[in-house]
Amino acid sequence: MKQTTNTILMIRPINFRKNEQTAINNYFQEDIDLRNAEINIKAQEEFDTYVFKLKSYGVNVIVISDTAQFDTPDSIFPNNWISFHENGTVGLYPMFAENRRLERREDILTELETQGFVIENIVDYTSAEEENLFLEATGSIILDRVNRKAYCALSPRADEDLFIEFCEDFEFTPVIFVANQTVEGKREAIYHTNVMMCVAETFAVICLDTIDDKKERKNVLKHLKEDGKQVIEITESQMNNFAGNMLQVRGENDELFLVMSKTAHDSLTQSQIAKINNHCKIISSSLETIETCGGGSARCMMAEVFLPKA
């Protein structure tokens, strides 16, 4: 069982803009003074540079283009609707925004099979949308695949019962908590767990300040520490700069890298960077347009492919 993979699925945008349907509870999204066509061109440039960087370090990036068939402004964030597992299982997930449900595409699975990946089984939770219950894949769920633990900050996009069902189906121990951010003086639920924490092989980056309940905070720390993770804390201000939205991947010769945006990297202190560098090198890329309009960053853009090869 591995925590990290060398293969990443990424979706190149053709219609990227600020998604009005997700802005309701994604407080990271902001307006930008550009026309949508210009925003999309900038997002494509950021996307292409990011992919080029990952590939230059030996990461196997499978790029599939979005289609013009539907209006899918957030298709650049595939990790919210699908997850891939080492036993050949694929998870499909219920999405909060109606226009994001159109991102789920069977042809993507067909393409992966064409490339030699084996899909044995599909676990489909999408019918929960009919009951207005959501669980947005590895946006809502942070997996410690080796220690079989799943961390989830409950929110309008992460339903507790659904999360427990996922843990039963995939044999993970659930670690449940509430994570909040301050929005206009009020504490509001953070829309995705993966903006406030990242679990790597030997360490975890986490914004503990978001977990207001002391017992819950203590419990999360207990789990991370008993699994031997060095805990690298970030502040809420750093989290707002996407410093929690990171993913550890494998490059050439199985070398480990922590991937993040330039905004996230710039927000870190020298001490935090040194701690990360004790475990692995950092890859960062400028994702300013994507972060500002999409409210997601480097980690959201990568769906990790753990499927076995034929």
mmCIF file of C-alpha atoms in Angstrom:
data_model
loop_
_atom_site.group_PDB
_atom_site.id
_atom_site.type_symbol
_atom_site.label_atom_id
_atom_site.label_comp_id
_atom_site.label_asym_id
_atom_site.label_seq_id
_atom_site.Cartn_x
_atom_site.Cartn_y
_atom_site.Cartn_z
ATOM 1 C CA MET A 1 0.000 0.000 0.000
ATOM 2 C CA LYS A 2 1.436 3.377 -1.012
ATOM 3 C CA GLN A 3 0.566 6.884 0.146
ATOM 4 C CA THR A 4 1.861 8.530 -3.024
ATOM 5 C CA THR A 5 1.634 7.855 -6.741
ATOM 6 C CA ASN A 6 3.627 8.799 -9.815
ATOM 7 C CA THR A 7 0.510 9.093 -12.003
ATOM 8 C CA ILE A 8 -1.811 12.096 -11.951
ATOM 9 C CA LEU A 9 -4.969 12.777 -13.984
ATOM 10 C CA MET A 10 -5.522 16.435 -14.922
ATOM 11 C CA ILE A 11 -8.317 18.051 -16.968
ATOM 12 C CA ARG A 12 -7.358 20.941 -19.245
ATOM 13 C CA PRO A 13 -10.041 23.670 -19.076
ATOM 14 C CA ILE A 14 -11.849 25.123 -22.090
ATOM 15 C CA ASN A 15 -14.539 27.068 -20.221
ATOM 16 C CA PHE A 16 -12.887 28.138 -16.977
ATOM 17 C CA ARG A 17 -14.362 31.076 -15.020
ATOM 18 C CA LYS A 18 -15.681 31.867 -11.565
ATOM 19 C CA ASN A 19 -18.438 29.308 -10.982
ATOM 20 C CA GLU A 20 -21.413 31.172 -9.508
ATOM 21 C CA GLN A 21 -22.901 27.884 -8.203
ATOM 22 C CA THR A 22 -19.881 27.054 -6.024
ATOM 23 C CA ALA A 23 -19.272 30.628 -4.808
ATOM 24 C CA ILE A 24 -22.181 30.217 -2.345
ATOM 25 C CA ASN A 25 -19.949 28.416 0.180
ATOM 26 C CA ASN A 26 -16.444 28.542 -1.318
ATOM 27 C CA TYR A 27 -15.139 31.689 0.375
ATOM 28 C CA PHE A 28 -11.821 31.410 -1.468
ATOM 29 C CA GLN A 29 -13.406 32.512 -4.754
ATOM 30 C CA GLU A 30 -13.103 36.164 -5.715
ATOM 31 C CA ASP A 31 -14.184 38.337 -8.606
ATOM 32 C CA ILE A 32 -11.526 39.297 -11.113
ATOM 33 C CA ASP A 33 -11.575 42.237 -13.506
ATOM 34 C CA LEU A 34 -11.293 40.208 -16.705
ATOM 35 C CA ARG A 35 -13.750 38.878 -19.260
ATOM 36 C CA ASN A 36 -14.453 35.127 -19.063
ATOM 37 C CA ALA A 37 -12.618 34.419 -22.330
ATOM 38 C CA GLU A 38 -9.499 36.122 -20.987
ATOM 39 C CA ILE A 39 -9.827 34.286 -17.671
ATOM 40 C CA ASN A 40 -9.973 30.969 -19.530
ATOM 41 C CA ILE A 41 -6.867 31.783 -21.615
ATOM 42 C CA LYS A 42 -4.937 32.732 -18.460
ATOM 43 C CA ALA A 43 -6.101 29.560 -16.711
ATOM 44 C CA GLN A 44 -4.970 27.460 -19.692
ATOM 45 C CA GLU A 45 -1.540 29.113 -19.600
ATOM 46 C CA GLU A 46 -1.213 28.422 -15.863
ATOM 47 C CA PHE A 47 -2.422 24.849 -16.396
ATOM 48 C CA ASP A 48 0.058 24.142 -19.213
ATOM 49 C CA THR A 49 3.017 25.581 -17.263
ATOM 50 C CA TYR A 50 2.031 23.522 -14.220
ATOM 51 C CA VAL A 51 1.797 20.288 -16.249
ATOM 52 C CA PHE A 52 5.146 21.028 -17.925
ATOM 53 C CA LYS A 53 6.741 21.511 -14.487
ATOM 54 C CA LEU A 54 5.342 18.277 -13.083
ATOM 55 C CA LYS A 55 6.501 16.329 -16.141
ATOM 56 C CA SER A 56 9.978 17.879 -15.947
ATOM 57 C CA TYR A 57 10.362 16.230 -12.508
ATOM 58 C CA GLY A 58 9.269 12.862 -13.895
ATOM 59 C CA VAL A 59 5.636 12.897 -12.768
ATOM 60 C CA ASN A 60 3.427 10.946 -15.187
ATOM 61 C CA VAL A 61 0.608 13.405 -15.986
ATOM 62 C CA ILE A 62 -2.364 12.176 -18.015
ATOM 63 C CA VAL A 63 -3.977 15.282 -19.518
ATOM 64 C CA ILE A 64 -7.526 15.020 -20.840
ATOM 65 C CA SER A 65 -9.259 18.060 -22.274
ATOM 66 C CA ASP A 66 -12.604 19.267 -21.029
ATOM 67 C CA THR A 67 -15.363 19.086 -23.638
ATOM 68 C CA ALA A 68 -17.610 21.842 -24.944
ATOM 69 C CA GLN A 69 -20.625 19.567 -24.549
ATOM 70 C CA PHE A 70 -21.589 21.073 -21.177
ATOM 71 C CA ASP A 71 -20.911 24.272 -19.269
ATOM 72 C CA THR A 72 -18.345 22.988 -16.758
ATOM 73 C CA PRO A 73 -16.304 25.941 -15.439
ATOM 74 C CA ASP A 74 -14.732 23.845 -12.633
ATOM 75 C CA SER A 75 -13.682 20.799 -14.678
ATOM 76 C CA ILE A 76 -10.061 21.736 -13.878
ATOM 77 C CA PHE A 77 -10.654 20.227 -10.383
ATOM 78 C CA PRO A 78 -11.279 16.495 -11.106
ATOM 79 C CA ASN A 79 -10.284 15.347 -7.613
ATOM 80 C CA ASN A 80 -13.776 16.313 -6.397
ATOM 81 C CA TRP A 81 -15.759 13.778 -8.409
ATOM 82 C CA ILE A 82 -13.499 10.731 -8.666
ATOM 83 C CA SER A 83 -10.975 8.706 -6.670
ATOM 84 C CA PHE A 84 -8.767 5.806 -7.759
ATOM 85 C CA HIS A 85 -7.583 2.974 -5.530
ATOM 86 C CA GLU A 86 -4.856 0.320 -5.640
ATOM 87 C CA ASN A 87 -7.326 -2.583 -5.681
ATOM 88 C CA GLY A 88 -8.746 -1.360 -9.016
ATOM 89 C CA THR A 89 -11.772 0.375 -7.481
ATOM 90 C CA VAL A 90 -12.987 3.773 -8.686
ATOM 91 C CA GLY A 91 -15.165 5.985 -6.478
ATOM 92 C CA LEU A 92 -17.708 8.403 -8.007
ATOM 93 C CA TYR A 93 -19.008 11.157 -5.754
ATOM 94 C CA PRO A 94 -22.062 13.415 -5.275
ATOM 95 C CA MET A 95 -21.341 17.082 -6.024
ATOM 96 C CA PHE A 96 -22.872 20.134 -4.363
ATOM 97 C CA ALA A 97 -23.082 22.342 -7.489
ATOM 98 C CA GLU A 98 -25.388 21.068 -10.223
ATOM 99 C CA ASN A 99 -23.114 22.176 -13.056
ATOM 100 C CA ARG A 100 -20.219 20.264 -11.489
ATOM 101 C CA ARG A 101 -22.142 16.977 -11.811
ATOM 102 C CA LEU A 102 -21.683 17.312 -15.570
ATOM 103 C CA GLU A 103 -17.925 16.857 -15.098
ATOM 104 C CA ARG A 104 -18.315 13.115 -14.510
ATOM 105 C CA ARG A 105 -17.337 11.444 -17.796
ATOM 106 C CA GLU A 106 -17.214 7.759 -18.632
ATOM 107 C CA ASP A 107 -14.804 8.397 -21.497
ATOM 108 C CA ILE A 108 -12.145 9.377 -18.936
ATOM 109 C CA LEU A 109 -12.325 5.872 -17.447
ATOM 110 C CA THR A 110 -12.159 4.400 -20.952
ATOM 111 C CA GLU A 111 -9.052 6.467 -21.677
ATOM 112 C CA LEU A 112 -7.354 5.211 -18.504
ATOM 113 C CA GLU A 113 -8.148 1.618 -19.502
ATOM 114 C CA THR A 114 -6.722 2.309 -22.969
ATOM 115 C CA GLN A 115 -3.520 3.402 -21.215
ATOM 116 C CA GLY A 116 -3.309 0.030 -19.469
ATOM 117 C CA PHE A 117 -4.913 0.789 -16.101
ATOM 118 C CA VAL A 118 -7.216 -1.869 -14.660
ATOM 119 C CA ILE A 119 -10.655 -0.881 -13.334
ATOM 120 C CA GLU A 120 -12.212 -3.787 -11.413
ATOM 121 C CA ASN A 121 -15.091 -2.090 -9.702
ATOM 122 C CA ILE A 122 -16.950 1.240 -9.467
ATOM 123 C CA VAL A 123 -18.477 2.423 -6.189
ATOM 124 C CA ASP A 124 -21.009 5.089 -7.066
ATOM 125 C CA TYR A 125 -22.348 7.469 -4.399
ATOM 126 C CA THR A 126 -23.876 9.945 -6.854
ATOM 127 C CA SER A 127 -27.515 9.003 -6.137
ATOM 128 C CA ALA A 128 -27.098 10.877 -2.820
ATOM 129 C CA GLU A 129 -27.474 14.084 -4.862
ATOM 130 C CA GLU A 130 -31.217 13.342 -5.047
ATOM 131 C CA GLU A 131 -31.332 13.740 -1.245
ATOM 132 C CA ASN A 132 -29.098 16.832 -1.306
ATOM 133 C CA LEU A 133 -26.249 14.941 0.375
ATOM 134 C CA PHE A 134 -22.705 15.484 -0.850
ATOM 135 C CA LEU A 135 -19.195 14.137 -0.424
ATOM 136 C CA GLU A 136 -16.689 15.640 -2.832
ATOM 137 C CA ALA A 137 -14.073 12.891 -3.106
ATOM 138 C CA THR A 138 -10.517 13.830 -2.126
ATOM 139 C CA GLY A 139 -11.595 17.440 -1.720
ATOM 140 C CA SER A 140 -13.735 16.399 1.271
ATOM 141 C CA ILE A 141 -11.651 13.388 2.305
ATOM 142 C CA ILE A 142 -7.921 13.327 3.080
ATOM 143 C CA LEU A 143 -6.687 9.756 2.834
ATOM 144 C CA ASP A 144 -3.848 8.209 4.768
ATOM 145 C CA ARG A 145 -3.771 5.174 2.519
ATOM 146 C CA VAL A 146 -1.023 3.332 4.411
ATOM 147 C CA ASN A 147 -2.545 3.669 7.886
ATOM 148 C CA ARG A 148 -6.086 3.312 6.475
ATOM 149 C CA LYS A 149 -7.377 6.535 8.004
ATOM 150 C CA ALA A 150 -9.631 9.094 6.350
ATOM 151 C CA TYR A 151 -9.848 12.668 7.640
ATOM 152 C CA CYS A 152 -12.955 14.715 6.930
ATOM 153 C CA ALA A 153 -14.008 18.238 7.902
ATOM 154 C CA LEU A 154 -17.811 18.243 7.801
ATOM 155 C CA SER A 155 -19.392 20.936 5.622
ATOM 156 C CA PRO A 156 -22.264 21.405 3.162
ATOM 157 C CA ARG A 157 -20.042 19.389 0.785
ATOM 158 C CA ALA A 158 -19.102 16.633 3.217
ATOM 159 C CA ASP A 159 -21.988 14.708 4.778
ATOM 160 C CA GLU A 160 -21.107 12.674 7.871
ATOM 161 C CA ASP A 161 -23.222 9.587 7.101
ATOM 162 C CA LEU A 162 -21.959 9.417 3.530
ATOM 163 C CA PHE A 163 -18.390 9.769 4.738
ATOM 164 C CA ILE A 164 -18.864 6.891 7.201
ATOM 165 C CA GLU A 165 -20.379 4.805 4.400
ATOM 166 C CA PHE A 166 -17.297 5.563 2.262
ATOM 167 C CA CYS A 167 -15.016 4.486 5.144
ATOM 168 C CA GLU A 168 -16.898 1.205 5.523
ATOM 169 C CA ASP A 169 -16.794 0.499 1.781
ATOM 170 C CA PHE A 170 -13.099 1.315 1.395
ATOM 171 C CA GLU A 171 -11.985 0.100 4.847
ATOM 172 C CA PHE A 172 -10.726 3.346 6.360
ATOM 173 C CA THR A 173 -11.022 4.517 9.969
ATOM 174 C CA PRO A 174 -12.958 7.821 9.959
ATOM 175 C CA VAL A 175 -11.459 10.876 11.686
ATOM 176 C CA ILE A 176 -14.252 13.471 11.759
ATOM 177 C CA PHE A 177 -14.102 17.121 12.787
ATOM 178 C CA VAL A 178 -15.392 20.587 11.884
ATOM 179 C CA ALA A 179 -13.020 23.147 10.360
ATOM 180 C CA ASN A 180 -13.992 26.823 10.166
ATOM 181 C CA GLN A 181 -12.585 29.976 8.658
ATOM 182 C CA THR A 182 -13.396 33.571 9.527
ATOM 183 C CA VAL A 183 -15.540 35.230 6.847
ATOM 184 C CA GLU A 184 -16.599 38.820 7.515
ATOM 185 C CA GLY A 185 -16.181 38.302 11.245
ATOM 186 C CA LYS A 186 -18.148 35.017 11.368
ATOM 187 C CA ARG A 187 -16.867 31.426 11.640
ATOM 188 C CA GLU A 188 -18.025 29.513 8.540
ATOM 189 C CA ALA A 189 -17.386 25.881 7.584
ATOM 190 C CA ILE A 190 -14.442 25.424 5.224
ATOM 191 C CA TYR A 191 -15.809 23.997 1.986
ATOM 192 C CA HIS A 192 -13.142 21.285 1.508
ATOM 193 C CA THR A 193 -10.850 19.488 3.939
ATOM 194 C CA ASN A 194 -8.010 19.610 1.414
ATOM 195 C CA VAL A 195 -7.598 23.370 1.759
ATOM 196 C CA MET A 196 -6.709 23.053 5.454
ATOM 197 C CA MET A 197 -4.691 19.827 5.544
ATOM 198 C CA CYS A 198 -2.412 17.577 3.535
ATOM 199 C CA VAL A 199 -1.155 14.149 4.614
ATOM 200 C CA ALA A 200 2.155 13.036 3.105
ATOM 201 C CA GLU A 201 4.206 9.882 3.746
ATOM 202 C CA THR A 202 6.124 11.076 6.804
ATOM 203 C CA PHE A 203 4.518 14.427 7.646
ATOM 204 C CA ALA A 204 1.268 16.385 7.586
ATOM 205 C CA VAL A 205 0.643 20.068 6.870
ATOM 206 C CA ILE A 206 -2.404 21.310 8.750
ATOM 207 C CA CYS A 207 -4.130 24.484 9.887
ATOM 208 C CA LEU A 208 -5.084 23.445 13.428
ATOM 209 C CA ASP A 209 -6.489 26.931 14.128
ATOM 210 C CA THR A 210 -9.479 26.055 11.931
ATOM 211 C CA ILE A 211 -10.558 23.232 14.285
ATOM 212 C CA ASP A 212 -12.345 25.294 16.938
ATOM 213 C CA ASP A 213 -13.342 22.333 19.118
ATOM 214 C CA LYS A 214 -10.372 21.456 21.357
ATOM 215 C CA LYS A 215 -11.336 17.772 21.670
ATOM 216 C CA GLU A 216 -11.572 17.394 17.903
ATOM 217 C CA ARG A 217 -8.254 19.168 17.426
ATOM 218 C CA LYS A 218 -6.599 16.903 19.993
ATOM 219 C CA ASN A 219 -8.061 13.831 18.309
ATOM 220 C CA VAL A 220 -6.763 14.799 14.841
ATOM 221 C CA LEU A 221 -3.304 15.441 16.315
ATOM 222 C CA LYS A 222 -3.375 12.129 18.174
ATOM 223 C CA HIS A 223 -4.060 10.209 14.947
ATOM 224 C CA LEU A 224 -1.348 12.006 12.992
ATOM 225 C CA LYS A 225 1.234 11.540 15.734
ATOM 226 C CA GLU A 226 0.472 7.883 16.437
ATOM 227 C CA ASP A 227 1.085 7.233 12.736
ATOM 228 C CA GLY A 228 4.494 8.881 12.989
ATOM 229 C CA LYS A 229 3.680 12.023 11.001
ATOM 230 C CA GLN A 230 5.657 15.171 11.732
ATOM 231 C CA VAL A 231 2.977 17.866 12.106
ATOM 232 C CA ILE A 232 3.806 21.109 10.277
ATOM 233 C CA GLU A 233 1.336 23.768 11.348
ATOM 234 C CA ILE A 234 0.172 26.611 9.118
ATOM 235 C CA THR A 235 -1.809 29.715 10.116
ATOM 236 C CA GLU A 236 -5.287 30.604 8.899
ATOM 237 C CA SER A 237 -3.755 33.416 6.852
ATOM 238 C CA GLN A 238 -1.408 30.921 5.145
ATOM 239 C CA MET A 239 -4.355 28.609 4.547
ATOM 240 C CA ASN A 240 -6.142 31.501 2.824
ATOM 241 C CA ASN A 241 -3.123 31.561 0.508
ATOM 242 C CA PHE A 242 -3.708 27.854 -0.260
ATOM 243 C CA ALA A 243 -0.821 26.599 1.883
ATOM 244 C CA GLY A 244 -2.949 23.612 2.973
ATOM 245 C CA ASN A 245 -3.803 22.659 -0.600
ATOM 246 C CA MET A 246 -0.735 20.538 -1.308
ATOM 247 C CA LEU A 247 -0.114 17.005 -2.542
ATOM 248 C CA GLN A 248 2.909 14.739 -2.288
ATOM 249 C CA VAL A 249 3.700 12.930 -5.545
ATOM 250 C CA ARG A 250 6.442 10.694 -6.921
ATOM 251 C CA GLY A 251 8.716 11.833 -9.732
ATOM 252 C CA GLU A 252 11.623 10.232 -11.517
ATOM 253 C CA ASN A 253 13.244 7.268 -9.694
ATOM 254 C CA ASP A 254 10.411 7.423 -7.130
ATOM 255 C CA GLU A 255 11.708 10.717 -5.724
ATOM 256 C CA LEU A 256 9.111 12.437 -3.517
ATOM 257 C CA PHE A 257 7.944 16.019 -4.092
ATOM 258 C CA LEU A 258 5.405 18.236 -2.343
ATOM 259 C CA VAL A 259 3.402 20.125 -4.963
ATOM 260 C CA MET A 260 1.854 23.524 -4.206
ATOM 261 C CA SER A 261 1.107 26.859 -5.859
ATOM 262 C CA LYS A 262 3.513 29.807 -5.898
ATOM 263 C CA THR A 263 1.031 31.705 -3.681
ATOM 264 C CA ALA A 264 1.195 28.902 -1.099
ATOM 265 C CA HIS A 265 4.983 28.666 -1.314
ATOM 266 C CA ASP A 266 5.398 32.439 -0.937
ATOM 267 C CA SER A 267 3.240 32.405 2.210
ATOM 268 C CA LEU A 268 5.410 29.843 4.033
ATOM 269 C CA THR A 269 8.106 30.812 6.510
ATOM 270 C CA GLN A 270 11.741 29.710 6.069
ATOM 271 C CA SER A 271 11.281 27.417 9.051
ATOM 272 C CA GLN A 272 8.220 25.698 7.488
ATOM 273 C CA ILE A 273 10.028 25.312 4.154
ATOM 274 C CA ALA A 274 13.044 23.808 5.939
ATOM 275 C CA LYS A 275 10.784 21.308 7.731
ATOM 276 C CA ILE A 276 9.191 20.238 4.420
ATOM 277 C CA ASN A 277 12.617 20.021 2.745
ATOM 278 C CA ASN A 278 13.705 17.562 5.448
ATOM 279 C CA HIS A 279 11.168 15.161 3.945
ATOM 280 C CA CYS A 280 11.105 16.056 0.236
ATOM 281 C CA LYS A 281 11.671 18.806 -2.319
ATOM 282 C CA ILE A 282 8.981 21.338 -3.247
ATOM 283 C CA ILE A 283 7.493 21.919 -6.707
ATOM 284 C CA SER A 284 5.543 25.177 -7.018
ATOM 285 C CA SER A 285 3.837 26.842 -9.950
ATOM 286 C CA SER A 286 1.911 30.091 -10.391
ATOM 287 C CA LEU A 287 -1.854 29.418 -10.352
ATOM 288 C CA GLU A 288 -3.103 32.902 -9.540
ATOM 289 C CA THR A 289 -6.068 33.078 -11.954
ATOM 290 C CA ILE A 290 -7.193 29.541 -11.162
ATOM 291 C CA GLU A 291 -6.995 30.201 -7.412
ATOM 292 C CA THR A 292 -8.748 33.583 -7.535
ATOM 293 C CA CYS A 293 -11.669 32.556 -9.756
ATOM 294 C CA GLY A 294 -11.877 28.849 -8.944
ATOM 295 C CA GLY A 295 -11.184 28.996 -5.228
ATOM 296 C CA GLY A 296 -9.035 25.870 -5.575
ATOM 297 C CA SER A 297 -5.329 25.340 -6.030
ATOM 298 C CA ALA A 298 -2.570 22.854 -6.868
ATOM 299 C CA ARG A 299 -3.963 19.847 -5.018
ATOM 300 C CA CYS A 300 -7.518 20.283 -6.366
ATOM 301 C CA MET A 301 -6.216 20.037 -9.928
ATOM 302 C CA MET A 302 -4.708 16.564 -9.455
ATOM 303 C CA ALA A 303 -6.632 13.297 -9.258
ATOM 304 C CA GLU A 304 -4.161 10.646 -8.095
ATOM 305 C CA VAL A 305 -4.249 7.422 -10.114
ATOM 306 C CA PHE A 306 -3.465 4.409 -7.915
ATOM 307 C CA LEU A 307 -5.051 1.836 -10.240
ATOM 308 C CA PRO A 308 -3.017 -1.302 -11.039
ATOM 309 C CA LYS A 309 -1.516 -1.715 -14.507
ATOM 310 C CA ALA A 310 -2.558 -4.637 -16.720
#
